[in-house]
Short mmCIF file of C-alpha atoms in Angstrom, two decimals:
data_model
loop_
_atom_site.label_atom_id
_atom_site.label_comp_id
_atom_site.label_asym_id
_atom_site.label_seq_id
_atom_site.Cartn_x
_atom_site.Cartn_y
_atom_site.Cartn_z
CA UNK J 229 -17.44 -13.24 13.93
CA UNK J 230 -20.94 -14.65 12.70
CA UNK J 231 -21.53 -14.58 9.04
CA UNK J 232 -23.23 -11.28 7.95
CA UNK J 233 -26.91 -11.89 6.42
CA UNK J 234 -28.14 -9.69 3.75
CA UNK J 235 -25.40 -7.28 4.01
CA UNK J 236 -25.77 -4.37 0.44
CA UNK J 237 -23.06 -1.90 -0.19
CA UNK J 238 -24.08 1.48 -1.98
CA UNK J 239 -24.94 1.10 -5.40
CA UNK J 240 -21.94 3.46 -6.23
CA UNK J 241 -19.39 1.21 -4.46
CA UNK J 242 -16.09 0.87 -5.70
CA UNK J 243 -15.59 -2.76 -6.20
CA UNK J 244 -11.58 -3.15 -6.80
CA UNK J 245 -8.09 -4.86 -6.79
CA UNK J 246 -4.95 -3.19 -5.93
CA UNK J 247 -1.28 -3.56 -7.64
CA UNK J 248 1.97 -2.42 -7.84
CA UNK J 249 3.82 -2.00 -10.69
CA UNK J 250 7.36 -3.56 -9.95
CA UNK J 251 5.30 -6.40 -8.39
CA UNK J 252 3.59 -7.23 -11.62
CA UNK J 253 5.03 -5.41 -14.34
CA UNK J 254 8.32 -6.72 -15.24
CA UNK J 255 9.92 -5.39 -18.81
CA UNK J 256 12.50 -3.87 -16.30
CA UNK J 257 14.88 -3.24 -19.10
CA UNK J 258 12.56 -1.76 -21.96
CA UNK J 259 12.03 1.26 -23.52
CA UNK J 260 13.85 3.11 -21.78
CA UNK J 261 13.53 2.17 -18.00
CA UNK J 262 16.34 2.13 -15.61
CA UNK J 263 16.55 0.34 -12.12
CA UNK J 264 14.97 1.66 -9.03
CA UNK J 265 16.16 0.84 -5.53
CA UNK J 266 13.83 -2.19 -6.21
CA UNK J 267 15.79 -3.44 -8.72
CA UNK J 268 19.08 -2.87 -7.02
CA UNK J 269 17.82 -4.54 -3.72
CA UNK J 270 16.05 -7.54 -5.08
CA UNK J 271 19.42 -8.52 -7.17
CA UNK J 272 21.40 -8.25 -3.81
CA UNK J 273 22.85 -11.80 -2.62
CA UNK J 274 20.23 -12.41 0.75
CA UNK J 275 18.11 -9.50 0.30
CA UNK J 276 15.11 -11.24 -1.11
CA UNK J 277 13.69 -15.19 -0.44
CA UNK J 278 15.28 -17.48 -2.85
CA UNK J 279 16.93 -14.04 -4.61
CA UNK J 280 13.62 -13.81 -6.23
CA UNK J 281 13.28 -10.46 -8.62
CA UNK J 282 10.86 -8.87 -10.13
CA UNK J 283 12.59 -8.95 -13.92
CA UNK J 284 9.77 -10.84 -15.13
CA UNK J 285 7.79 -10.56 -12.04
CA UNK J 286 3.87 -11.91 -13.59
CA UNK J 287 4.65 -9.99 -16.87
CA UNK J 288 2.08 -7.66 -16.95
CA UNK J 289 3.90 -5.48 -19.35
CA UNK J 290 2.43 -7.91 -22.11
CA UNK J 291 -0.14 -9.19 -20.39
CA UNK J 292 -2.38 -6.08 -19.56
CA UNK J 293 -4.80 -6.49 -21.97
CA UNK J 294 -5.43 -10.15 -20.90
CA UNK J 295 -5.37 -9.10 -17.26
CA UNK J 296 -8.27 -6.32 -17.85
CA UNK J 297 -10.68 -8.38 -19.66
CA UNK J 298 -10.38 -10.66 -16.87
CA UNK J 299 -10.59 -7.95 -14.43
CA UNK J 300 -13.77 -7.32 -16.40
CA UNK J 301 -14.72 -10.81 -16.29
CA UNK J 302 -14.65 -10.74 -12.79
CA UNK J 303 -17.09 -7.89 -12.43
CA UNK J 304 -14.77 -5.53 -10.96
CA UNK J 305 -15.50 -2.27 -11.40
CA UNK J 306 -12.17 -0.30 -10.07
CA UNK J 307 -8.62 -0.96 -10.28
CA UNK J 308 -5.68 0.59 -8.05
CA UNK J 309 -2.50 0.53 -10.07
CA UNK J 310 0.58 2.38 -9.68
CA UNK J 311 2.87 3.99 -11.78
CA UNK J 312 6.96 2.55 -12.29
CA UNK J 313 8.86 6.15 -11.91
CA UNK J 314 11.60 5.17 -13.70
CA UNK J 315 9.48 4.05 -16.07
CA UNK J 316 8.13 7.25 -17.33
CA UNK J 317 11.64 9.42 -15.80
CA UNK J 318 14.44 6.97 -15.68
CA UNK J 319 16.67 8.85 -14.06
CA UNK J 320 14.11 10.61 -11.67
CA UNK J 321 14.74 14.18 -13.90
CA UNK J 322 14.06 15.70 -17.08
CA UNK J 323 11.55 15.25 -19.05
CA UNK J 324 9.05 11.99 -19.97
CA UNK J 325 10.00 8.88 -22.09
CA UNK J 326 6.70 9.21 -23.75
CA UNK J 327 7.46 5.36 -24.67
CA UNK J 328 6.52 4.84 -20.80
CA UNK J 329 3.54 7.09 -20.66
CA UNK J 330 2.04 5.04 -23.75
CA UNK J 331 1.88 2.08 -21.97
CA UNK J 332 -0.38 3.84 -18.58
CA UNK J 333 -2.03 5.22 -21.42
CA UNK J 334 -3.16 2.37 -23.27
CA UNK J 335 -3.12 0.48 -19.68
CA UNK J 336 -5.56 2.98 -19.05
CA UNK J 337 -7.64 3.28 -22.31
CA UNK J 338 -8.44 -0.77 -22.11
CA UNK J 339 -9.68 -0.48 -18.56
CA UNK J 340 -12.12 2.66 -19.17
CA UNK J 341 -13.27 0.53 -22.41
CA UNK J 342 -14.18 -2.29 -20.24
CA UNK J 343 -15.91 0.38 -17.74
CA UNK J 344 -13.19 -0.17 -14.70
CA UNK J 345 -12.25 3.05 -13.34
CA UNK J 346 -8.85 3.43 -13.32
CA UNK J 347 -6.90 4.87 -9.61
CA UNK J 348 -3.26 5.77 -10.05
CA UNK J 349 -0.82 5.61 -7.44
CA UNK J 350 2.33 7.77 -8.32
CA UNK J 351 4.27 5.94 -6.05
CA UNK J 352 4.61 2.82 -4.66
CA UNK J 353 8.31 2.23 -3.76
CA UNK J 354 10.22 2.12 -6.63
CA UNK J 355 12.44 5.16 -6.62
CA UNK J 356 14.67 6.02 -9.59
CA UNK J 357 18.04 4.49 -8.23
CA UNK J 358 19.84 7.45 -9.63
CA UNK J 359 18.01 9.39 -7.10
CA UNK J 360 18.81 7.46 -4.33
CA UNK J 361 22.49 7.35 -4.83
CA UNK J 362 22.05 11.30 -4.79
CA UNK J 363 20.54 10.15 -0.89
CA UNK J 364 17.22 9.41 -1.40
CA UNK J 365 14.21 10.12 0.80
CA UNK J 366 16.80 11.05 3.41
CA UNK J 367 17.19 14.25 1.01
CA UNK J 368 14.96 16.95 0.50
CA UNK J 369 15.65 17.39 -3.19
CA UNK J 370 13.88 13.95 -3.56
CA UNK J 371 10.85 15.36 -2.39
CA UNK J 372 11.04 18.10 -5.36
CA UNK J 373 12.23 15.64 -8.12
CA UNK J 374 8.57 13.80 -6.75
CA UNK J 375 6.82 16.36 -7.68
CA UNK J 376 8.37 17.21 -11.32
CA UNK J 377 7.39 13.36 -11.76
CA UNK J 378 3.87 14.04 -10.59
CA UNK J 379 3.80 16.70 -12.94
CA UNK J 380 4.56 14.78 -15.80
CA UNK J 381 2.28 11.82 -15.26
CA UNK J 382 -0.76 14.11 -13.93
CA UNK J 383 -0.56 15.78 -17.42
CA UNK J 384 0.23 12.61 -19.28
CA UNK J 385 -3.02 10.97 -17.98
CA UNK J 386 -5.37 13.72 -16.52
CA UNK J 387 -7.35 14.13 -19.55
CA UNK J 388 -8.72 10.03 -18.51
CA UNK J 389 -8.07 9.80 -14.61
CA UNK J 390 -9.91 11.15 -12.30
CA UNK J 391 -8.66 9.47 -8.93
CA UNK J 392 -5.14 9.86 -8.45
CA UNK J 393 -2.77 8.70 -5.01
CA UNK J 394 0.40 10.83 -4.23
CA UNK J 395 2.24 7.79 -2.24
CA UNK J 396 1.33 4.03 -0.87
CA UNK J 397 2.47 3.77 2.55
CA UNK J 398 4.66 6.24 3.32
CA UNK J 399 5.61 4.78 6.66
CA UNK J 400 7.17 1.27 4.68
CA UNK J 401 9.15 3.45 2.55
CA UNK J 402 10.92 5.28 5.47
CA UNK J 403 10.78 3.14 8.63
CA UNK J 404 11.61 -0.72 6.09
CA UNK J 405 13.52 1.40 3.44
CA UNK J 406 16.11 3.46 6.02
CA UNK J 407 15.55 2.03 9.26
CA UNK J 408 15.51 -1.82 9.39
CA UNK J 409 16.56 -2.46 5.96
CA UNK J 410 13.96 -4.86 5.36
CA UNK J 411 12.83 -3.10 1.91
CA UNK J 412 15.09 -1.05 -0.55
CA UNK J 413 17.57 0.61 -0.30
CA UNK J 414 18.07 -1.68 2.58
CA UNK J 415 19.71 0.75 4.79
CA UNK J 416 19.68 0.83 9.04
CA UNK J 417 20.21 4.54 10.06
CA UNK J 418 17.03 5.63 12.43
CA UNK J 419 18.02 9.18 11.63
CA UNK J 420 17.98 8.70 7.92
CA UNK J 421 14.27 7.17 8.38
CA UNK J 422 13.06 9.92 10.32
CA UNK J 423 14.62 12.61 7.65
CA UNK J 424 12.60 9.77 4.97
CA UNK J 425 9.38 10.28 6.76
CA UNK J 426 9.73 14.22 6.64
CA UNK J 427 10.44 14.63 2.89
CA UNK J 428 7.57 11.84 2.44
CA UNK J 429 5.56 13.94 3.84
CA UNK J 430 6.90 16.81 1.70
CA UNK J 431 6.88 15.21 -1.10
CA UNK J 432 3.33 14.37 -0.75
CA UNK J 433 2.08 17.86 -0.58
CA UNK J 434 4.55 19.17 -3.13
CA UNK J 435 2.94 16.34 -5.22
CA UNK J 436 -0.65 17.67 -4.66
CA UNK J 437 0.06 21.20 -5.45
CA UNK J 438 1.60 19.66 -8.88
CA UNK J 439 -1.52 17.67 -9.26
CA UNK J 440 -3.94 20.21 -8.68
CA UNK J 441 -1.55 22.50 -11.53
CA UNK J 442 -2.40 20.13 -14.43
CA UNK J 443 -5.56 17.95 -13.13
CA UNK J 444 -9.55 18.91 -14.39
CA UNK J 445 -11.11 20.37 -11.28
CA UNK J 446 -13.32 16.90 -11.41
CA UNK J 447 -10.24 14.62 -10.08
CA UNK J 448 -9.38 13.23 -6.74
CA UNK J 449 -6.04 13.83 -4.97
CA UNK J 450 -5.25 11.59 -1.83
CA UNK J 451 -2.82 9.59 -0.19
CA UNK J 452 -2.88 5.43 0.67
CA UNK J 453 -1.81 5.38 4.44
CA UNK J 454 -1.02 2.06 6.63
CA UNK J 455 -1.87 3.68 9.90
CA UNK J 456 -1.89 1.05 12.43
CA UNK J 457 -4.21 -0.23 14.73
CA UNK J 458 -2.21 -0.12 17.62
CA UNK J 459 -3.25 -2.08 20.99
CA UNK J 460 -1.88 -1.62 24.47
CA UNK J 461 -1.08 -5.33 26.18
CA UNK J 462 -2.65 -4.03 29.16
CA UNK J 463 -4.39 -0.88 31.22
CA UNK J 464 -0.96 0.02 32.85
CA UNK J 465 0.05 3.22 32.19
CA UNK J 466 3.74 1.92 30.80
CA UNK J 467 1.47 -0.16 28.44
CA UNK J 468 -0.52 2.93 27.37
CA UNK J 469 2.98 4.90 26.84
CA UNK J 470 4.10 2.16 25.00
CA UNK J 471 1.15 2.07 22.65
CA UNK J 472 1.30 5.89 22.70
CA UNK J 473 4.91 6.04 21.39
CA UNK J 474 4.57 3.90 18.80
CA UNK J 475 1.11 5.24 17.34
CA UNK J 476 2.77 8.35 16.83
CA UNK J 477 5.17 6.32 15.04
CA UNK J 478 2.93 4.34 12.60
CA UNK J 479 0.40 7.00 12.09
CA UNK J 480 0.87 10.33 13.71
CA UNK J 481 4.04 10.78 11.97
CA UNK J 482 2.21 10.81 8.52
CA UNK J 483 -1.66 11.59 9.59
CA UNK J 484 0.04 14.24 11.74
CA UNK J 485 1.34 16.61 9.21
CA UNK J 486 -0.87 15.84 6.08
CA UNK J 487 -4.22 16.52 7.73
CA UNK J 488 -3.21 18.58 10.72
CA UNK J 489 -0.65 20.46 9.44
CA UNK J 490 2.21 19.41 12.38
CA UNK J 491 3.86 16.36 13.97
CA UNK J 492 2.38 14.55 17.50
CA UNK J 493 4.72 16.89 20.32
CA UNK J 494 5.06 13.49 21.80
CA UNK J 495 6.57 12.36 19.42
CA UNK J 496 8.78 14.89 18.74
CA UNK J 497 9.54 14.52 22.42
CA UNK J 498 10.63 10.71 22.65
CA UNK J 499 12.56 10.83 19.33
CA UNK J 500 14.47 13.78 20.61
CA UNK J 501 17.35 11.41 21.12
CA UNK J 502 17.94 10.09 17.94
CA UNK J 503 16.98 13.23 15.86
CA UNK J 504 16.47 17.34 16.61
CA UNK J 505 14.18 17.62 13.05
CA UNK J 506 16.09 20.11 12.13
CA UNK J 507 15.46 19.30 8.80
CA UNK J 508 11.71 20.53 9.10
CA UNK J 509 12.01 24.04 7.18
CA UNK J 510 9.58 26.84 7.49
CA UNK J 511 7.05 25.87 5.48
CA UNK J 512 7.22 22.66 4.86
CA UNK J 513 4.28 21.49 7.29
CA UNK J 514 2.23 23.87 5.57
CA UNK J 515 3.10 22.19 2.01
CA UNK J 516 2.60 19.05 3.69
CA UNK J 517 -1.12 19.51 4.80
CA UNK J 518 -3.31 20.04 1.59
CA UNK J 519 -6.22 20.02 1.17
CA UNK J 520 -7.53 15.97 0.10
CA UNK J 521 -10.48 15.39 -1.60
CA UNK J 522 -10.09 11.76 -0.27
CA UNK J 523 -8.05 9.35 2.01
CA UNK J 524 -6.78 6.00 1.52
CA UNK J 525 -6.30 3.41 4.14
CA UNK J 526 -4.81 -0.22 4.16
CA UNK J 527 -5.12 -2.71 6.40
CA UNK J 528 -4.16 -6.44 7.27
CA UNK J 529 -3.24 -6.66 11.23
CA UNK J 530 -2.86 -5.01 14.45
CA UNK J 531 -0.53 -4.55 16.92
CA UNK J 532 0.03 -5.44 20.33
CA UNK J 533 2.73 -3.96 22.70
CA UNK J 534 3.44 -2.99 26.42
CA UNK J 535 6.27 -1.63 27.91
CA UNK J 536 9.70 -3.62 27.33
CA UNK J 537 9.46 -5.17 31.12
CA UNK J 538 7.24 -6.94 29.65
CA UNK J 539 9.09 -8.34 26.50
CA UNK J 540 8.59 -11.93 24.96
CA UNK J 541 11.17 -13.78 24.25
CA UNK J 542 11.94 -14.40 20.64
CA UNK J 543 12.45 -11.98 17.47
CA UNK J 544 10.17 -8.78 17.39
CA UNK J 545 6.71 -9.06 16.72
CA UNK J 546 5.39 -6.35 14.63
CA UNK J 547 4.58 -8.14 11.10
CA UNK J 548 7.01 -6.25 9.58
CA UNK J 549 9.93 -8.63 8.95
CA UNK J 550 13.17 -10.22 10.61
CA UNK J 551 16.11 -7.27 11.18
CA UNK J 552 18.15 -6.74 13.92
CA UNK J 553 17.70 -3.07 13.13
CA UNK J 554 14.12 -1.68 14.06
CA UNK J 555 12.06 0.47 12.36
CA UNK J 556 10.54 2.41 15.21
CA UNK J 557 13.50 4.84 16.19
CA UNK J 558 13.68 5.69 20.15
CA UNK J 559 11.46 3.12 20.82
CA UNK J 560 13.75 1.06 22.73
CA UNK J 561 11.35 0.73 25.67
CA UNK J 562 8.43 -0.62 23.41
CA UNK J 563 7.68 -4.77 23.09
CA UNK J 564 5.98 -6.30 20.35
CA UNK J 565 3.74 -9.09 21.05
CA UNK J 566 1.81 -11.59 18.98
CA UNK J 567 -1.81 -10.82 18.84
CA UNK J 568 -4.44 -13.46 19.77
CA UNK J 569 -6.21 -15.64 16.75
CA UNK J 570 -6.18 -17.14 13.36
CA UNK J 571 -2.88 -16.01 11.54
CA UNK J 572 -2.70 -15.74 7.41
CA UNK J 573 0.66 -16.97 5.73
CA UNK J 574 2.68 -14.29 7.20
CA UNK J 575 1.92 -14.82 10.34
CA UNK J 576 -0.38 -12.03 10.84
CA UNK J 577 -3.52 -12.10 13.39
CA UNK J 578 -6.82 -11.94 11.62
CA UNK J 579 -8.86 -9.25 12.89
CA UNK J 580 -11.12 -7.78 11.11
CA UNK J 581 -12.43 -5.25 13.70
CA UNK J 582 -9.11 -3.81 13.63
CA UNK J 583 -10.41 -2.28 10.03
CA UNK J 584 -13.74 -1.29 11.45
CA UNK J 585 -11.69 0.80 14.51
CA UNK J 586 -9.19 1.69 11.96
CA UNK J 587 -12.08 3.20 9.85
CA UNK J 588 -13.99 5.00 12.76
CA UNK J 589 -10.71 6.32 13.59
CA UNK J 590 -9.99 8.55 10.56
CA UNK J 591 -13.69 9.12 10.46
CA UNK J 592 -13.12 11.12 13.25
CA UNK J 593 -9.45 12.48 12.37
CA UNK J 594 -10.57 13.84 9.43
CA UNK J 595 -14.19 14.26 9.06
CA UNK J 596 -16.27 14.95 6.09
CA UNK J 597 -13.42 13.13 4.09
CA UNK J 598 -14.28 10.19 1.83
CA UNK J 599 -12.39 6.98 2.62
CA UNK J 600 -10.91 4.49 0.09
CA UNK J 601 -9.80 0.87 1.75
CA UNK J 602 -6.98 0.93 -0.75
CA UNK J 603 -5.47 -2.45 0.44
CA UNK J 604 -7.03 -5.56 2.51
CA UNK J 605 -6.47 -9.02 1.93
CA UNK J 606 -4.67 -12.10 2.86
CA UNK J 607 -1.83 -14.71 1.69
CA UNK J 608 -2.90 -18.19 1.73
CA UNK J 609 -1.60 -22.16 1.10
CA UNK J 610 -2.94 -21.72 -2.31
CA UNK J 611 -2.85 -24.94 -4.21
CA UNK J 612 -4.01 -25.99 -7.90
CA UNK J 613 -6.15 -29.22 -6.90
CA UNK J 614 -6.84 -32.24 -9.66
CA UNK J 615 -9.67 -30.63 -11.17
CA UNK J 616 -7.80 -27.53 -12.12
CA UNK J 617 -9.65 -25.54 -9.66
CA UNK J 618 -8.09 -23.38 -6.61
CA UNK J 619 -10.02 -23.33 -4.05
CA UNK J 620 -9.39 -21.00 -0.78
CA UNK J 621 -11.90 -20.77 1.51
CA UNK J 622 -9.06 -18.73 4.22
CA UNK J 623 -9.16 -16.26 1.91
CA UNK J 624 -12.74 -16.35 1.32
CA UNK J 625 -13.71 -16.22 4.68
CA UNK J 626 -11.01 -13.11 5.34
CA UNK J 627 -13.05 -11.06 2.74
CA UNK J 628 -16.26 -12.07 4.03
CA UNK J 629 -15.25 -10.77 7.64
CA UNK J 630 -13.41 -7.59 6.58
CA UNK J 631 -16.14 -6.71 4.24
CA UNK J 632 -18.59 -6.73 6.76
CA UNK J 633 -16.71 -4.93 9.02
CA UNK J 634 -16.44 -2.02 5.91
CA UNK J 635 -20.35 -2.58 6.31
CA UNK J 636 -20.67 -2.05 10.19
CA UNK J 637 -18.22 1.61 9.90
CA UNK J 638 -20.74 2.43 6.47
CA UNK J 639 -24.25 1.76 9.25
CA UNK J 640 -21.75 3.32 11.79
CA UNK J 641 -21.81 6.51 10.13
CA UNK J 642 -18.34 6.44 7.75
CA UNK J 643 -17.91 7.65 4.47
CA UNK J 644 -16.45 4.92 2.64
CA UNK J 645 -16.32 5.04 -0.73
CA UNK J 646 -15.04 2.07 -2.33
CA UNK J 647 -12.72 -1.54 -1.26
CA UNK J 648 -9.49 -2.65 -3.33
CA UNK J 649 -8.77 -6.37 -2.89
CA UNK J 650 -5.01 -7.09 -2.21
CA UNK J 651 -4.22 -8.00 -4.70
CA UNK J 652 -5.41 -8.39 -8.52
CA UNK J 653 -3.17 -11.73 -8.59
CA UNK J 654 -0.49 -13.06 -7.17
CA UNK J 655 3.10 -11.67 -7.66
CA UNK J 656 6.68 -10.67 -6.40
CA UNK J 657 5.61 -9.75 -2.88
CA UNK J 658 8.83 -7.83 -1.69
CA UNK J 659 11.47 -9.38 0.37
CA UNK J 660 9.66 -12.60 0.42
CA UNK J 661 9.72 -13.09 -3.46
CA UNK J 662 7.20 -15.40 -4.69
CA UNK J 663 6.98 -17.66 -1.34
CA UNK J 664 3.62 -15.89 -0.42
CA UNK J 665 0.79 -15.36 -2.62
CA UNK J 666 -1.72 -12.62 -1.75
CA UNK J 667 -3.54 -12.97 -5.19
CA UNK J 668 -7.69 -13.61 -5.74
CA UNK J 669 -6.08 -14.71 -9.22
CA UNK J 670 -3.67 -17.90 -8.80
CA UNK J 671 -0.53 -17.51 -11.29
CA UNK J 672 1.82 -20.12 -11.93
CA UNK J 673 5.48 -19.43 -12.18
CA UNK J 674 6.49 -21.58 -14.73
CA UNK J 675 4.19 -20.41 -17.43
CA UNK J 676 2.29 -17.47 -16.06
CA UNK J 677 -0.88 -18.51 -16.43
CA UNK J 678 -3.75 -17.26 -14.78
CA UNK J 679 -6.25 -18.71 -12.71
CA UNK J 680 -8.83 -17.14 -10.66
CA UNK J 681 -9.51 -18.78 -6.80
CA UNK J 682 -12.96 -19.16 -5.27
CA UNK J 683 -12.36 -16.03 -4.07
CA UNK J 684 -12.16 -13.93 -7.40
CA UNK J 685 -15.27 -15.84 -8.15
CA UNK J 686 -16.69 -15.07 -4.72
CA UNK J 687 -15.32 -11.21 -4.72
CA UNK J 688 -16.44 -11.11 -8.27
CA UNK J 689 -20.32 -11.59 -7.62
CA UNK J 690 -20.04 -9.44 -4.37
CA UNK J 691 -18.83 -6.62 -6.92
CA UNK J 692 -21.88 -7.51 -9.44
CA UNK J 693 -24.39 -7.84 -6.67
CA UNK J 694 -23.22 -5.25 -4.20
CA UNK J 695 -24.21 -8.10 -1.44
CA UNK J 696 -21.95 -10.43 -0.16
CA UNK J 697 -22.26 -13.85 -1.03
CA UNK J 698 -22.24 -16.98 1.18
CA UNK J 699 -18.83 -18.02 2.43
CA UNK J 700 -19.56 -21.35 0.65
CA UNK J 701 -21.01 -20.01 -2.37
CA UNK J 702 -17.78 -21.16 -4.73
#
């Protein structure tokens, strides 16, 4: 893609970064906080690369203050951060450890004195483990015990937030939590990530309605989905099916019941083998679709699949991790290919008009609604060099391409309100532990200091500007 010249955002842009707060946090063990499934999984023998944890993770628990100002020194003018649930409700009931709260309230405090606008995220994986031994997502009374939680931390921090996210990627914590076992709780039961998916999507609107009880009528309530871009290998119509099966699987299955108020009938249809929903209660599609005052959508690759006639050889190629379990239940007749082009660390394609479709897509699915790109961004070779410096132009360029595609859907017609750079710095990036950094900000290990890349210093004057610099500018 050529370079975009003279390219200016709105003047009200969000400018941001985007955490997660077992990925950064650490302090797993103070005041008051118990494990999540997070904290179980990562300390399992295999589970994680090199049985990397996030105990200590980039120690952001101490370190917030330091981390805003340079957040601040950086130019951003948003941050995306979510909040640890057992944190605040260790064992996923009762009331608040107000020793929890205080810290996303002072967490919160330094970033409105430093004029960042603060987003929470209620949830972004890291279920109370108490609650999962009770069954988890799987259960419906999860979904309830979500919204006591929102409760608490919607009246904890309302008074100071105005833009607030129910869950991050729903479709990771059902299809890589209960169906491939690639995230916590690790488990490989298709039926037990389909019954995930449906109290996600309870939970979600449960969590709204608790917002909405305890918010100012100013805030925002929305939800962070990674809806995929989803590309048939070829015009045949098993290639189409194939593409059609598994869209319903990676977005329908969320975008479906939150703003349409009912699940794809094909896909009701092909998962009819593995599941009869018989879990999905009067009501509970109604719960699920309320009204949003915004919508949140991540992005890093597409997909490519056909029909399984026409299956590669080799492990499954869907970016989302090695399991011999799959996390698209009845999907048996679906391959996975490797899209064409550049790949980032993980081995994902780089296509940045997969966000521009991605965003013309929901502009259409749900028009009139305001769009957030809540996650974008790329893990690189990062390197300290001689000079101190860390320099990564694949990363630079990345943002350069993906923000001008957030350009061409904003000239196109889309509402989109504001970017969040994934991520702030990097950190304990799942089941890969600390092998793959994703961070603008370079941290080492050893002693946790901080560094910013060329590209905090390149994202940083794109957020002062609101134009987007050179690719060679730093």
């Amino acid at each position: 893609m050529p370079e975009a010249q003279n390219v200016s955002f709105p003047p009200s842009f969000l400018w941001g970064a985007a955490t997660s707060a077992y990925q950064i946090e650490g302090a797993v063990r103070e005041n008051g906080r118990t494990p999540s499934i997070w904290d179980t999984f990562s300390h399992t023998p295999g589970a994680t690369a090199g049985g990397d944890t996030g105990d200590t993770a980039v120690d952001h628990y101490h370190r917030y203050r330091d981390d805003v100002a340079l957040m601040a020194r950086l130019g951003l003018n948003a941050y995306r951060f979510s909040v640890s649930w057992p944190r605040v409700q260790p064992t996923g009931r009762g009331p608040a450890v107000q020793a929890g709260l205080d810290f996303y309230r002072r967490l919160v405090d330094e970033l409105l004195s430093h004029g960042i606008k603060p987003s929470v995220t209620l949830y972004h994986w890291d279920l109370p483990q108490e609650l999962e031994d009770a069954g988890g997502w799987p259960e419906r009374d999860t979904a309830r015990r979500f919204a006591e939680y929102a409760h608490l931390v919607g009246e904890a921090l309302g008074d100071r937030v105005d833009q607030w996210t129910t869950l991050n990627e729903p479709w990771c914590s059902a299809f890589l939590g209960y169906g491939s076992g690639v995230h916590a709780p690790g488990r490989t039961d298709p039926v037990a990530a389909l019954r995930a998916a449906h109290h996600l999507n309870l939970a979600h609107g449960l969590g709204t309605q608790a917002l909405r009880a305890v918010l100012p009528a100013r805030a925002s309530v929305a939800v962070s989905l990674n809806s995929q871009v989803i590309r048939p290998l070829s015009q045949q119509p098993e290639d189409l099916a194939a593409a059609r099966q598994i869209d319903d699987l990676a977005c329908g299955v969320f975008h479906g019941p939150m703003l349409h108020g009912a699940y794809p009938a094909t896909l009701l249809d092909a998962t009819a083998p593995v599941t009869d929903w018989s879990y999905v209660l009067d009501g509970d599609l109604a719960t699920a679709h309320q009204p949003l005052d915004a919508l949140g959508l991540n992005y890093y690759t597409p997909a490519l699949v056909s029909s399984a006639r026409n299956a590669p050889e080799g492990p499954r190629a869907d970016a989302h991790g090695a399991s011999a379990h799959s996390p698209w239940p009845g999907a048996r007749d679906v391959a996975f290919h490797q899209p064409p082009g550049d790949r980032t660390e993980m081995g994902w394609t780089i296509d940045p008009g997969g966000l521009h479709e991605l965003i013309m897509r929901y502009s259409r699915e749900a028009p009139g609604l305001p769009l957030h790109v809540t996650e974008n961004g790329a893990a690189c070779p990062d390197k300290v060099d001689d000079d101190g410096r860390v320099r990564d132009p694949e990363r630079v360029a990345y943002l350069h391409a993906h923000l001008a595609a957030v350009h061409r859907a904003l000239a196109d017609g889309a509402d989109v309100r504001g970017y969040y750079l994934w991520s702030l710095m990097d950190n304990f990036e799942w089941s890969y532990g600390y092998a793959k950094r994703f961070g603008a900000v370079y941290v080492d290990y050893a002693t946790l200091d901080r560094t910013p890349k060329s590209s905090a210093l390149w994202y940083g004057q794109a957020a002062r500007t609101g134009q987007l610099p050179p690719v060679d500018a730093f």
